[in-house]
PDB file of C-alpha atoms in Angstrom:
ATOM      1  CA  UNK A   1      40.397  55.829  18.332  1.00 74.00           C
ATOM      2  CA  UNK A   2      39.184  57.124  21.652  1.00 96.00           C
ATOM      3  CA  UNK A   3      41.304  59.769  23.605  1.00 98.00           C
ATOM      4  CA  UNK A   4      41.483  60.397  27.450  1.00 98.00           C
ATOM      5  CA  UNK A   5      43.192  62.902  29.898  1.00 98.00           C
ATOM      6  CA  UNK A   6      45.609  61.115  32.156  1.00 98.00           C
ATOM      7  CA  UNK A   7      48.491  62.260  34.217  1.00 98.00           C
ATOM      8  CA  UNK A   8      48.324  65.763  32.865  1.00 98.00           C
ATOM      9  CA  UNK A   9      48.260  64.675  29.014  1.00 98.00           C
ATOM     10  CA  UNK A  10      45.769  63.386  26.398  1.00 98.00           C
ATOM     11  CA  UNK A  11      46.469  59.706  25.718  1.00 98.00           C
ATOM     12  CA  UNK A  12      45.129  57.859  22.529  1.00 98.00           C
ATOM     13  CA  UNK A  13      44.538  54.234  22.654  1.00 98.00           C
ATOM     14  CA  UNK A  14      42.557  51.501  20.953  1.00 98.00           C
ATOM     15  CA  UNK A  15      40.275  48.694  22.440  1.00 98.00           C
ATOM     16  CA  UNK A  16      39.015  45.770  20.989  1.00 97.00           C
ATOM     17  CA  UNK A  17      37.850  42.200  22.245  1.00 98.00           C
ATOM     18  CA  UNK A  18      36.231  40.864  25.424  1.00 97.00           C
ATOM     19  CA  UNK A  19      37.450  39.174  28.477  1.00 98.00           C
ATOM     20  CA  UNK A  20      39.799  40.326  31.335  1.00 98.00           C
ATOM     21  CA  UNK A  21      41.607  43.716  30.433  1.00 98.00           C
ATOM     22  CA  UNK A  22      45.181  43.323  28.862  1.00 99.00           C
ATOM     23  CA  UNK A  23      47.043  46.693  28.576  1.00 99.00           C
ATOM     24  CA  UNK A  24      49.638  46.395  25.843  1.00 99.00           C
ATOM     25  CA  UNK A  25      52.618  48.950  26.007  1.00 99.00           C
ATOM     26  CA  UNK A  26      54.566  49.660  22.927  1.00 98.00           C
ATOM     27  CA  UNK A  27      58.321  49.824  22.555  1.00 98.00           C
ATOM     28  CA  UNK A  28      60.609  52.978  21.630  1.00 98.00           C
ATOM     29  CA  UNK A  29      59.168  55.215  18.789  1.00 98.00           C
ATOM     30  CA  UNK A  30      56.025  52.933  18.284  1.00 98.00           C
ATOM     31  CA  UNK A  31      52.115  53.517  18.714  1.00 98.00           C
ATOM     32  CA  UNK A  32      49.516  50.994  19.548  1.00 98.00           C
ATOM     33  CA  UNK A  33      49.441  49.406  16.187  1.00 98.00           C
ATOM     34  CA  UNK A  34      52.957  47.858  16.705  1.00 98.00           C
ATOM     35  CA  UNK A  35      50.841  44.908  18.146  1.00 98.00           C
ATOM     36  CA  UNK A  36      48.601  44.332  15.203  1.00 97.00           C
ATOM     37  CA  UNK A  37      49.931  40.869  14.833  1.00 97.00           C
ATOM     38  CA  UNK A  38      49.004  40.052  18.086  1.00 98.00           C
ATOM     39  CA  UNK A  39      45.743  41.798  19.024  1.00 98.00           C
ATOM     40  CA  UNK A  40      43.813  39.679  16.377  1.00 95.00           C
ATOM     41  CA  UNK A  41      44.655  36.591  18.465  1.00 97.00           C
ATOM     42  CA  UNK A  42      44.566  38.168  22.056  1.00 98.00           C
ATOM     43  CA  UNK A  43      40.983  39.748  21.473  1.00 98.00           C
ATOM     44  CA  UNK A  44      39.568  36.389  21.123  1.00 98.00           C
ATOM     45  CA  UNK A  45      40.398  36.034  24.749  1.00 98.00           C
ATOM     46  CA  UNK A  46      40.982  39.417  26.446  1.00 98.00           C
ATOM     47  CA  UNK A  47      39.806  43.018  26.154  1.00 98.00           C
ATOM     48  CA  UNK A  48      42.933  44.422  24.259  1.00 98.00           C
ATOM     49  CA  UNK A  49      43.945  47.898  25.457  1.00 98.00           C
ATOM     50  CA  UNK A  50      46.749  49.328  23.314  1.00 98.00           C
ATOM     51  CA  UNK A  51      48.010  52.641  24.165  1.00 98.00           C
ATOM     52  CA  UNK A  52      50.034  55.023  22.600  1.00 98.00           C
ATOM     53  CA  UNK A  53      52.880  56.140  25.043  1.00 98.00           C
ATOM     54  CA  UNK A  54      53.776  59.865  26.017  1.00 98.00           C
ATOM     55  CA  UNK A  55      55.669  61.296  22.916  1.00 98.00           C
ATOM     56  CA  UNK A  56      54.478  58.566  20.338  1.00 98.00           C
ATOM     57  CA  UNK A  57      51.516  58.183  18.206  1.00 98.00           C
ATOM     58  CA  UNK A  58      48.648  60.475  18.774  1.00 98.00           C
ATOM     59  CA  UNK A  59      49.453  60.755  22.513  1.00 98.00           C
ATOM     60  CA  UNK A  60      50.651  64.242  23.703  1.00 98.00           C
ATOM     61  CA  UNK A  61      54.433  64.979  23.223  1.00 98.00           C
ATOM     62  CA  UNK A  62      55.182  67.345  26.070  1.00 98.00           C
ATOM     63  CA  UNK A  63      58.763  68.815  26.191  1.00 97.00           C
ATOM     64  CA  UNK A  64      60.805  67.962  29.407  1.00 94.00           C
ATOM     65  CA  UNK A  65      62.565  64.812  30.889  1.00 97.00           C
ATOM     66  CA  UNK A  66      60.857  61.401  30.255  1.00 98.00           C
ATOM     67  CA  UNK A  67      61.722  58.524  32.406  1.00 98.00           C
ATOM     68  CA  UNK A  68      60.400  54.920  32.638  1.00 98.00           C
ATOM     69  CA  UNK A  69      58.641  55.791  35.930  1.00 98.00           C
ATOM     70  CA  UNK A  70      57.009  58.593  34.172  1.00 98.00           C
ATOM     71  CA  UNK A  71      55.726  56.061  31.445  1.00 98.00           C
ATOM     72  CA  UNK A  72      54.446  53.874  34.334  1.00 98.00           C
ATOM     73  CA  UNK A  73      52.930  56.838  36.186  1.00 98.00           C
ATOM     74  CA  UNK A  74      50.954  57.321  32.733  1.00 99.00           C
ATOM     75  CA  UNK A  75      49.773  54.027  32.595  1.00 98.00           C
ATOM     76  CA  UNK A  76      48.541  53.786  35.787  1.00 98.00           C
ATOM     77  CA  UNK A  77      46.780  57.051  35.529  1.00 98.00           C
ATOM     78  CA  UNK A  78      45.349  55.894  32.229  1.00 98.00           C
ATOM     79  CA  UNK A  79      44.077  52.753  33.574  1.00 98.00           C
ATOM     80  CA  UNK A  80      42.338  54.838  36.324  1.00 98.00           C
ATOM     81  CA  UNK A  81      40.744  57.322  33.835  1.00 98.00           C
ATOM     82  CA  UNK A  82      39.267  54.467  31.891  1.00 98.00           C
ATOM     83  CA  UNK A  83      37.904  52.657  34.732  1.00 98.00           C
ATOM     84  CA  UNK A  84      40.243  49.722  34.572  1.00 98.00           C
ATOM     85  CA  UNK A  85      41.465  48.812  38.343  1.00 98.00           C
ATOM     86  CA  UNK A  86      43.417  45.803  37.353  1.00 98.00           C
ATOM     87  CA  UNK A  87      44.745  44.226  34.055  1.00 98.00           C
ATOM     88  CA  UNK A  88      47.345  41.890  32.563  1.00 98.00           C
ATOM     89  CA  UNK A  89      50.237  44.083  31.282  1.00 99.00           C
ATOM     90  CA  UNK A  90      52.286  43.101  28.393  1.00 98.00           C
ATOM     91  CA  UNK A  91      55.265  45.318  26.806  1.00 98.00           C
ATOM     92  CA  UNK A  92      58.329  44.512  24.492  1.00 98.00           C
ATOM     93  CA  UNK A  93      61.510  46.638  24.897  1.00 98.00           C
ATOM     94  CA  UNK A  94      60.474  50.038  26.270  1.00 98.00           C
ATOM     95  CA  UNK A  95      57.281  48.773  27.041  1.00 98.00           C
ATOM     96  CA  UNK A  96      58.677  45.902  29.013  1.00 98.00           C
ATOM     97  CA  UNK A  97      60.887  48.396  30.976  1.00 98.00           C
ATOM     98  CA  UNK A  98      57.990  50.472  31.647  1.00 98.00           C
ATOM     99  CA  UNK A  99      55.997  47.359  32.867  1.00 98.00           C
ATOM    100  CA  UNK A 100      58.712  46.703  35.231  1.00 98.00           C
ATOM    101  CA  UNK A 101      58.277  50.124  37.070  1.00 98.00           C
ATOM    102  CA  UNK A 102      54.389  49.807  36.646  1.00 98.00           C
ATOM    103  CA  UNK A 103      54.299  46.510  38.308  1.00 98.00           C
ATOM    104  CA  UNK A 104      56.756  47.626  40.967  1.00 98.00           C
ATOM    105  CA  UNK A 105      55.326  51.172  41.847  1.00 98.00           C
ATOM    106  CA  UNK A 106      51.650  49.982  41.202  1.00 98.00           C
ATOM    107  CA  UNK A 107      51.488  46.261  42.106  1.00 98.00           C
ATOM    108  CA  UNK A 108      47.697  46.493  42.813  1.00 98.00           C
ATOM    109  CA  UNK A 109      47.108  47.525  39.105  1.00 98.00           C
ATOM    110  CA  UNK A 110      48.856  44.314  37.586  1.00 98.00           C
ATOM    111  CA  UNK A 111      47.149  40.945  37.452  1.00 98.00           C
ATOM    112  CA  UNK A 112      49.955  39.337  35.385  1.00 98.00           C
ATOM    113  CA  UNK A 113      53.231  40.831  33.777  1.00 99.00           C
ATOM    114  CA  UNK A 114      54.833  39.793  30.482  1.00 99.00           C
ATOM    115  CA  UNK A 115      58.049  41.234  29.708  1.00 98.00           C
ATOM    116  CA  UNK A 116      59.379  40.554  26.155  1.00 98.00           C
ATOM    117  CA  UNK A 117      62.856  41.844  25.066  1.00 98.00           C
ATOM    118  CA  UNK A 118      63.407  43.766  28.173  1.00 98.00           C
ATOM    119  CA  UNK A 119      66.246  44.899  30.429  1.00 98.00           C
ATOM    120  CA  UNK A 120      66.850  45.670  34.001  1.00 98.00           C
ATOM    121  CA  UNK A 121      69.190  48.459  33.972  1.00 98.00           C
ATOM    122  CA  UNK A 122      70.972  50.153  30.848  1.00 98.00           C
ATOM    123  CA  UNK A 123      74.349  49.027  30.269  1.00 98.00           C
ATOM    124  CA  UNK A 124      77.362  50.416  28.361  1.00 98.00           C
ATOM    125  CA  UNK A 125      76.709  48.461  25.192  1.00 98.00           C
ATOM    126  CA  UNK A 126      72.753  49.045  25.133  1.00 98.00           C
ATOM    127  CA  UNK A 127      73.959  52.673  25.600  1.00 98.00           C
ATOM    128  CA  UNK A 128      75.950  52.885  22.664  1.00 98.00           C
ATOM    129  CA  UNK A 129      73.498  51.228  20.522  1.00 98.00           C
ATOM    130  CA  UNK A 130      70.946  53.757  21.436  1.00 98.00           C
ATOM    131  CA  UNK A 131      73.324  56.695  21.095  1.00 98.00           C
ATOM    132  CA  UNK A 132      74.005  55.486  17.558  1.00 98.00           C
ATOM    133  CA  UNK A 133      70.090  55.433  16.825  1.00 98.00           C
ATOM    134  CA  UNK A 134      69.806  59.253  18.021  1.00 98.00           C
ATOM    135  CA  UNK A 135      72.856  59.924  15.742  1.00 98.00           C
ATOM    136  CA  UNK A 136      71.107  58.420  12.847  1.00 98.00           C
ATOM    137  CA  UNK A 137      67.721  60.117  13.529  1.00 98.00           C
ATOM    138  CA  UNK A 138      69.335  63.478  13.641  1.00 98.00           C
ATOM    139  CA  UNK A 139      71.289  62.899  10.391  1.00 98.00           C
ATOM    140  CA  UNK A 140      68.371  61.622   8.484  1.00 98.00           C
ATOM    141  CA  UNK A 141      66.134  64.123  10.042  1.00 98.00           C
ATOM    142  CA  UNK A 142      63.534  61.297  10.248  1.00 98.00           C
ATOM    143  CA  UNK A 143      62.832  58.932  13.027  1.00 98.00           C
ATOM    144  CA  UNK A 144      60.745  56.740  10.752  1.00 98.00           C
ATOM    145  CA  UNK A 145      63.593  56.043   8.265  1.00 98.00           C
ATOM    146  CA  UNK A 146      66.212  55.679  11.348  1.00 98.00           C
ATOM    147  CA  UNK A 147      63.798  52.756  12.757  1.00 98.00           C
ATOM    148  CA  UNK A 148      64.172  50.978   9.162  1.00 98.00           C
ATOM    149  CA  UNK A 149      67.823  51.575   8.855  1.00 98.00           C
ATOM    150  CA  UNK A 150      68.952  51.687  12.418  1.00 98.00           C
ATOM    151  CA  UNK A 151      66.726  49.695  14.578  1.00 98.00           C
ATOM    152  CA  UNK A 152      65.415  46.978  12.203  1.00 98.00           C
ATOM    153  CA  UNK A 153      68.744  45.172  12.030  1.00 98.00           C
ATOM    154  CA  UNK A 154      68.676  44.772  15.959  1.00 98.00           C
ATOM    155  CA  UNK A 155      65.125  43.459  15.682  1.00 98.00           C
ATOM    156  CA  UNK A 156      65.568  40.747  12.942  1.00 98.00           C
ATOM    157  CA  UNK A 157      68.115  38.078  12.271  1.00 98.00           C
ATOM    158  CA  UNK A 158      70.338  37.913   8.927  1.00 98.00           C
ATOM    159  CA  UNK A 159      68.257  34.766   8.162  1.00 98.00           C
ATOM    160  CA  UNK A 160      64.920  36.751   8.204  1.00 98.00           C
ATOM    161  CA  UNK A 161      66.483  39.476   5.536  1.00 98.00           C
ATOM    162  CA  UNK A 162      67.791  36.652   3.623  1.00 98.00           C
ATOM    163  CA  UNK A 163      64.767  34.501   3.459  1.00 98.00           C
ATOM    164  CA  UNK A 164      61.944  37.078   3.432  1.00 98.00           C
ATOM    165  CA  UNK A 165      62.952  40.492   1.925  1.00 98.00           C
ATOM    166  CA  UNK A 166      59.447  41.039   0.831  1.00 98.00           C
ATOM    167  CA  UNK A 167      58.175  40.562   4.517  1.00 98.00           C
ATOM    168  CA  UNK A 168      61.167  43.140   5.596  1.00 98.00           C
ATOM    169  CA  UNK A 169      59.775  45.573   2.964  1.00 98.00           C
ATOM    170  CA  UNK A 170      56.277  45.099   4.021  1.00 98.00           C
ATOM    171  CA  UNK A 171      57.278  45.901   7.758  1.00 98.00           C
ATOM    172  CA  UNK A 172      58.999  49.100   6.635  1.00 98.00           C
ATOM    173  CA  UNK A 173      56.023  50.199   4.823  1.00 98.00           C
ATOM    174  CA  UNK A 174      53.976  49.491   7.737  1.00 98.00           C
ATOM    175  CA  UNK A 175      56.237  51.777   9.829  1.00 98.00           C
ATOM    176  CA  UNK A 176      55.938  54.361   7.208  1.00 98.00           C
ATOM    177  CA  UNK A 177      52.244  54.317   7.429  1.00 98.00           C
ATOM    178  CA  UNK A 178      52.235  55.134  11.067  1.00 98.00           C
ATOM    179  CA  UNK A 179      51.984  58.786  12.468  1.00 97.00           C
ATOM    180  CA  UNK A 180      55.473  60.148  12.538  1.00 98.00           C
ATOM    181  CA  UNK A 181      57.249  60.591  15.471  1.00 98.00           C
ATOM    182  CA  UNK A 182      59.056  64.105  15.786  1.00 98.00           C
ATOM    183  CA  UNK A 183      62.906  64.200  16.442  1.00 98.00           C
ATOM    184  CA  UNK A 184      62.529  65.926  19.802  1.00 98.00           C
ATOM    185  CA  UNK A 185      60.082  63.322  20.986  1.00 98.00           C
ATOM    186  CA  UNK A 186      62.260  60.443  20.112  1.00 98.00           C
ATOM    187  CA  UNK A 187      65.268  62.160  21.871  1.00 98.00           C
ATOM    188  CA  UNK A 188      63.016  62.249  24.947  1.00 98.00           C
ATOM    189  CA  UNK A 189      61.946  58.773  24.767  1.00 98.00           C
ATOM    190  CA  UNK A 190      65.537  57.461  23.980  1.00 98.00           C
ATOM    191  CA  UNK A 191      66.703  59.706  27.004  1.00 98.00           C
ATOM    192  CA  UNK A 192      64.301  57.376  29.253  1.00 98.00           C
ATOM    193  CA  UNK A 193      65.912  54.284  27.655  1.00 98.00           C
ATOM    194  CA  UNK A 194      69.543  55.317  28.380  1.00 98.00           C
ATOM    195  CA  UNK A 195      68.685  56.238  32.131  1.00 98.00           C
ATOM    196  CA  UNK A 196      66.676  53.102  32.841  1.00 98.00           C
ATOM    197  CA  UNK A 197      67.384  51.484  36.136  1.00 98.00           C
ATOM    198  CA  UNK A 198      64.294  49.278  37.524  1.00 98.00           C
ATOM    199  CA  UNK A 199      66.727  46.991  39.897  1.00 98.00           C
ATOM    200  CA  UNK A 200      65.025  48.504  42.840  1.00 97.00           C
ATOM    201  CA  UNK A 201      61.376  47.604  41.541  1.00 98.00           C
ATOM    202  CA  UNK A 202      62.159  43.882  40.964  1.00 98.00           C
ATOM    203  CA  UNK A 203      61.648  42.575  44.441  1.00 97.00           C
ATOM    204  CA  UNK A 204      58.332  44.644  44.587  1.00 98.00           C
ATOM    205  CA  UNK A 205      56.887  42.836  41.934  1.00 98.00           C
ATOM    206  CA  UNK A 206      54.145  40.335  43.054  1.00 97.00           C
ATOM    207  CA  UNK A 207      52.356  39.498  39.785  1.00 98.00           C
ATOM    208  CA  UNK A 208      52.860  36.447  37.811  1.00 98.00           C
ATOM    209  CA  UNK A 209      55.715  37.240  35.558  1.00 98.00           C
ATOM    210  CA  UNK A 210      56.712  35.922  32.134  1.00 98.00           C
ATOM    211  CA  UNK A 211      60.232  36.850  30.676  1.00 99.00           C
ATOM    212  CA  UNK A 212      61.051  36.420  27.117  1.00 98.00           C
ATOM    213  CA  UNK A 213      64.085  36.983  25.087  1.00 98.00           C
ATOM    214  CA  UNK A 214      65.378  36.240  21.339  1.00 98.00           C
ATOM    215  CA  UNK A 215      68.251  33.960  21.483  1.00 98.00           C
ATOM    216  CA  UNK A 216      70.060  36.425  18.734  1.00 98.00           C
ATOM    217  CA  UNK A 217      69.049  39.636  20.556  1.00 98.00           C
ATOM    218  CA  UNK A 218      72.113  41.991  21.164  1.00 98.00           C
ATOM    219  CA  UNK A 219      70.614  44.995  22.497  1.00 98.00           C
ATOM    220  CA  UNK A 220      68.275  43.348  25.279  1.00 98.00           C
ATOM    221  CA  UNK A 221      70.148  40.046  24.936  1.00 98.00           C
ATOM    222  CA  UNK A 222      69.833  37.051  27.439  1.00 98.00           C
ATOM    223  CA  UNK A 223      72.578  38.850  29.468  1.00 98.00           C
ATOM    224  CA  UNK A 224      69.655  40.361  31.488  1.00 98.00           C
ATOM    225  CA  UNK A 225      67.785  37.391  31.894  1.00 98.00           C
ATOM    226  CA  UNK A 226      69.408  36.175  35.393  1.00 98.00           C
ATOM    227  CA  UNK A 227      69.007  39.561  37.024  1.00 98.00           C
ATOM    228  CA  UNK A 228      65.357  39.754  35.919  1.00 98.00           C
ATOM    229  CA  UNK A 229      64.388  36.152  36.676  1.00 98.00           C
ATOM    230  CA  UNK A 230      66.232  36.209  40.022  1.00 98.00           C
ATOM    231  CA  UNK A 231      64.862  39.478  40.972  1.00 98.00           C
ATOM    232  CA  UNK A 232      61.218  38.699  40.284  1.00 98.00           C
ATOM    233  CA  UNK A 233      60.137  36.025  42.502  1.00 97.00           C
ATOM    234  CA  UNK A 234      58.325  32.828  40.711  1.00 97.00           C
ATOM    235  CA  UNK A 235      58.994  34.560  37.268  1.00 98.00           C
ATOM    236  CA  UNK A 236      59.266  32.199  34.127  1.00 98.00           C
ATOM    237  CA  UNK A 237      61.715  32.398  31.474  1.00 98.00           C
ATOM    238  CA  UNK A 238      61.167  31.604  27.913  1.00 98.00           C
ATOM    239  CA  UNK A 239      63.792  32.147  24.974  1.00 98.00           C
ATOM    240  CA  UNK A 240      62.671  32.117  21.288  1.00 98.00           C
ATOM    241  CA  UNK A 241      65.825  30.341  19.692  1.00 98.00           C
ATOM    242  CA  UNK A 242      65.524  31.719  16.273  1.00 98.00           C
ATOM    243  CA  UNK A 243      64.627  35.308  16.896  1.00 98.00           C
ATOM    244  CA  UNK A 244      66.588  38.660  17.706  1.00 98.00           C
ATOM    245  CA  UNK A 245      64.858  41.643  19.237  1.00 98.00           C
ATOM    246  CA  UNK A 246      61.390  41.215  17.877  1.00 98.00           C
ATOM    247  CA  UNK A 247      59.819  37.838  18.067  1.00 98.00           C
ATOM    248  CA  UNK A 248      56.535  39.385  17.459  1.00 98.00           C
ATOM    249  CA  UNK A 249      57.453  40.052  14.136  1.00 98.00           C
ATOM    250  CA  UNK A 250      59.858  37.075  13.410  1.00 98.00           C
ATOM    251  CA  UNK A 251      57.838  34.281  14.902  1.00 98.00           C
ATOM    252  CA  UNK A 252      54.461  35.324  15.081  1.00 98.00           C
ATOM    253  CA  UNK A 253      52.656  32.192  15.537  1.00 98.00           C
ATOM    254  CA  UNK A 254      55.244  30.895  18.383  1.00 98.00           C
ATOM    255  CA  UNK A 255      55.228  34.296  20.049  1.00 98.00           C
ATOM    256  CA  UNK A 256      51.426  34.449  20.255  1.00 98.00           C
ATOM    257  CA  UNK A 257      50.987  30.864  21.193  1.00 98.00           C
ATOM    258  CA  UNK A 258      53.724  31.337  24.399  1.00 98.00           C
ATOM    259  CA  UNK A 259      52.249  34.435  25.577  1.00 98.00           C
ATOM    260  CA  UNK A 260      48.651  33.678  25.241  1.00 98.00           C
ATOM    261  CA  UNK A 261      49.258  30.357  27.266  1.00 98.00           C
ATOM    262  CA  UNK A 262      51.044  32.190  30.131  1.00 98.00           C
ATOM    263  CA  UNK A 263      48.169  34.734  30.210  1.00 98.00           C
ATOM    264  CA  UNK A 264      45.323  32.439  30.047  1.00 98.00           C
ATOM    265  CA  UNK A 265      47.152  30.325  33.123  1.00 98.00           C
ATOM    266  CA  UNK A 266      46.310  33.704  34.837  1.00 98.00           C
ATOM    267  CA  UNK A 267      42.967  34.553  33.852  1.00 97.00           C
ATOM    268  CA  UNK A 268      39.897  33.944  36.388  1.00 91.00           C
TER     269      UNK A 268
END
């Protein structure tokens, strides 16, 4: 996979497909492969550019404070470095939080914005959940196993665990197959999650925006929907009724259909 220097770090990314550029920003602790179930469909219509964010995958993991604004600065510099002036931008969770900052701070860079399982400002409940993940990661000495034991139960509904245990096992194996995130990099990334506050950016977002949530998501629930939709003029809200935090895995076909429909309406 190609690498390029941007904002003082070397960033790893993968590119495939043809059409208008679509930048995909991963969630907490994930690398670009987290969108494997989406890229196959998206690449039929878009040039998919999936990036490893600072602290994850094969992108540099410098010490120091991370923030959502810094992640957005990285993506803006990355786009400039690879020669993409403007792109559709999509992200889930940490990726959505980064997208809020990117579209607010660099509106000229964002043609459309897809915010999946995102949030406007970290509240006490979200902070407790993330602090719990940090405790588990430190206790296990493994970010990978923390994801499977600590984060997965927030990503998927009890019904999915009961109906498709083999699928959950496959997703766990997939996580274990990816580059392992060092504990200190996870702490830096999760610190950015804890400090996230993009309320000041919402009114600056001019790109057509799709906002989606899983009905059964607890960590980034629909409690954030009103602030996000009311703050971003003209945005659209969609709720996946049978999903938790990760509709991209729990309802792949439905998620891809709805997200692609939005993206295609804003091409050209």
